[in-house]
Each structure stands twice: as structure tokens, then as C-alpha cells.
mmCIF file of C-alpha atoms in Angstrom:
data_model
loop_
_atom_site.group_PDB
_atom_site.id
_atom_site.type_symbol
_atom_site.label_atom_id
_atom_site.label_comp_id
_atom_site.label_asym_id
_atom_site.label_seq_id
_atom_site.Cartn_x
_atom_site.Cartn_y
_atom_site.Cartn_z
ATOM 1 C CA UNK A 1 5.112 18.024 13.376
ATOM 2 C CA UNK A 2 4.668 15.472 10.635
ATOM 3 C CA UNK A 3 1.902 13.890 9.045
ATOM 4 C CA UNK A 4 1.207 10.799 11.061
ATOM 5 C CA UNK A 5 -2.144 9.234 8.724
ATOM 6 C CA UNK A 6 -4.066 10.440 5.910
ATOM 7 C CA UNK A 7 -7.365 9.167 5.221
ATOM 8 C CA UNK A 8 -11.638 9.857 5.485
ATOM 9 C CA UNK A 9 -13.854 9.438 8.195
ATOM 10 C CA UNK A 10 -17.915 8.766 7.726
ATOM 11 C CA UNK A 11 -20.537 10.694 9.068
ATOM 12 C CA UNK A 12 -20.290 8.591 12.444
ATOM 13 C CA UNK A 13 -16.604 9.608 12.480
ATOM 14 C CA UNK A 14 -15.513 6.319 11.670
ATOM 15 C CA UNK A 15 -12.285 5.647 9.496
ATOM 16 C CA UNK A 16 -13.855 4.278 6.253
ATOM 17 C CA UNK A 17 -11.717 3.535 2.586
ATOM 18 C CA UNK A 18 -8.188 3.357 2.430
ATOM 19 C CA UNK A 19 -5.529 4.881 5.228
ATOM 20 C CA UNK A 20 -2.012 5.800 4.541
ATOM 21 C CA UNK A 21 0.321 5.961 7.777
ATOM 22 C CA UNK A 22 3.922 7.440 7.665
ATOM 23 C CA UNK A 23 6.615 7.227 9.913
ATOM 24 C CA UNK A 24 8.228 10.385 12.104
ATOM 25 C CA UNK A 25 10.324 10.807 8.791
ATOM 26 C CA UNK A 26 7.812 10.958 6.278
ATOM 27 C CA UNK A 27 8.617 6.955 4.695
ATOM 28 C CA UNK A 28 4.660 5.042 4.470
ATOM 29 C CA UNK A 29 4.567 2.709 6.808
ATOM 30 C CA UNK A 30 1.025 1.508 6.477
ATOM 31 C CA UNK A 31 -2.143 1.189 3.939
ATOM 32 C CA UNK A 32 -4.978 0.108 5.944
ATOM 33 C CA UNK A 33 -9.090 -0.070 4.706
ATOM 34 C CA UNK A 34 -11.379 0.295 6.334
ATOM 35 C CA UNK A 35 -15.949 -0.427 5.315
ATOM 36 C CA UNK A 36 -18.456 1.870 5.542
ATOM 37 C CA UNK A 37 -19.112 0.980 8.807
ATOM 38 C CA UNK A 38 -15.614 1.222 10.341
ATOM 39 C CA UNK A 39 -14.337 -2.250 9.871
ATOM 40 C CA UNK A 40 -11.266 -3.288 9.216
ATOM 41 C CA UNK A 41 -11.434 -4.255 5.030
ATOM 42 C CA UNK A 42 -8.868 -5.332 2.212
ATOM 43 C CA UNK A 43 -5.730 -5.417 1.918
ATOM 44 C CA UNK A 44 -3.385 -4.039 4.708
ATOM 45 C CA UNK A 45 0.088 -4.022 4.137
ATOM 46 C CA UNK A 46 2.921 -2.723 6.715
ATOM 47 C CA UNK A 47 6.064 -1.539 5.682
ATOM 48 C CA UNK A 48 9.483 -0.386 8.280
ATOM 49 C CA UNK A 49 10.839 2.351 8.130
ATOM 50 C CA UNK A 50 13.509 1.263 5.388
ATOM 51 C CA UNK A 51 10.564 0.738 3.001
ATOM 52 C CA UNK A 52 10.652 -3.117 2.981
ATOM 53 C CA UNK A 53 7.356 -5.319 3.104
ATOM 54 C CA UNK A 54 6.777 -6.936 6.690
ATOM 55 C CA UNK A 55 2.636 -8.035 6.347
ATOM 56 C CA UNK A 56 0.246 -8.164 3.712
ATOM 57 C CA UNK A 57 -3.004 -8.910 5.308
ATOM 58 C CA UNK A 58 -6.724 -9.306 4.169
ATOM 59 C CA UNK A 59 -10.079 -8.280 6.286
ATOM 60 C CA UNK A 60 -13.098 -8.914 4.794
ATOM 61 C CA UNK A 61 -16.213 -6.499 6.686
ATOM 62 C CA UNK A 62 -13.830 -6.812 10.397
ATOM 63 C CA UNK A 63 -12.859 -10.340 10.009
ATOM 64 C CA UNK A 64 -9.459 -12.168 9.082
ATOM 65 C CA UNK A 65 -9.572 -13.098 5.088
ATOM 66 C CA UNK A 66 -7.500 -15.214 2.355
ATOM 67 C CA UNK A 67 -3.423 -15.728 3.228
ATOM 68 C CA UNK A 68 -2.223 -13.277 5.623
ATOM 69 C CA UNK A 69 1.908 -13.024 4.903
ATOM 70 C CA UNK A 70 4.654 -12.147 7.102
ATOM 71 C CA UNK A 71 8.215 -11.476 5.355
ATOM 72 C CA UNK A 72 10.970 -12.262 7.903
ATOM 73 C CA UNK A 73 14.432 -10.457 7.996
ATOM 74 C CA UNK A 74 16.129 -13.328 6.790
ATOM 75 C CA UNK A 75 13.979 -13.162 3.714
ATOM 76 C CA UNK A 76 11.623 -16.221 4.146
ATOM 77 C CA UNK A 77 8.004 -15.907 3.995
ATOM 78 C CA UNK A 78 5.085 -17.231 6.663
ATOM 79 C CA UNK A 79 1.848 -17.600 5.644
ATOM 80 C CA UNK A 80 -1.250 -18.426 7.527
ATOM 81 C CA UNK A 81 -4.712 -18.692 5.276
ATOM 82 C CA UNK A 82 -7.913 -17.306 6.674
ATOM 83 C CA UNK A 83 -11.795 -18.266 5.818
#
């Protein structure tokens, strides 16, 4: 088997701080955050499997935060800003 995410859990058993997931052959394919209380929190930014940037997104305690980004294949950017 491989390792499929790497991160803590709190007392609750709740993800909490920063994830790492990785891809069947070992390439990081996501950093996720997560609050104390399970939320979804910070930066999260997915990668494919070749390494490049797809998303750089922002929570802020669960809810959608500052300019979320999507990198298309042909290179351009889309950005969408959150409150």
C-alpha cells in the first residue's frame, strides 16, 4: 500500500492543522487545513499527478475566503474572490 494522507486529528477525531495527500505513486497531490474544530482553514492547494498547480484556495473557520485560483491546462488563470 501507499501512504494516501498524513496529518493530526483532535481529541473529537476531527482532522485539525495542515493535511498532506499523495497520489497512488507517492507525488503530493494536496495540502489541506483544517481549525480546531474540524473546519476547513487556509490555504488549500491541489496539485496532479505531474506536480503542476491546479487550485489554490482559502477557507477561513469552514467558509470560502480571499481569491480562490484555478490554473487551466492551457496556462491561463481563473479567479473568483470570496468575502
Amino acid at each position: 500500500g501507499h501512504i494516501k494522507e498524513v496529518g493530526c486529528h483532535n481529541n473529537d477525531l476531527k482532522k485539525t492543522g495542515q493535511w498532506h495527500r499523495y497520489a497512488p505513486n507517492g507525488q503530493r497531490i494536496a495540502l489541506v487545513g483544517f481549525d480546531h474544530d474540524g473546519k476547513k482553514h487556509g490555504d488549500w492547494m491541489i496539485w496532479d499527478d505531474d506536480g503542476q498547480l491546479k487550485a489554490h484556495m482559502v477557507y477561513n473557520h469552514g467558509k470560502r475566503d480571499g481569491i480562490w485560483k484555478v490554473y487551466l491546462v492551457d496556462g491561463t488563470v481563473q479567479k473568483r474572490k470570496y468575502n
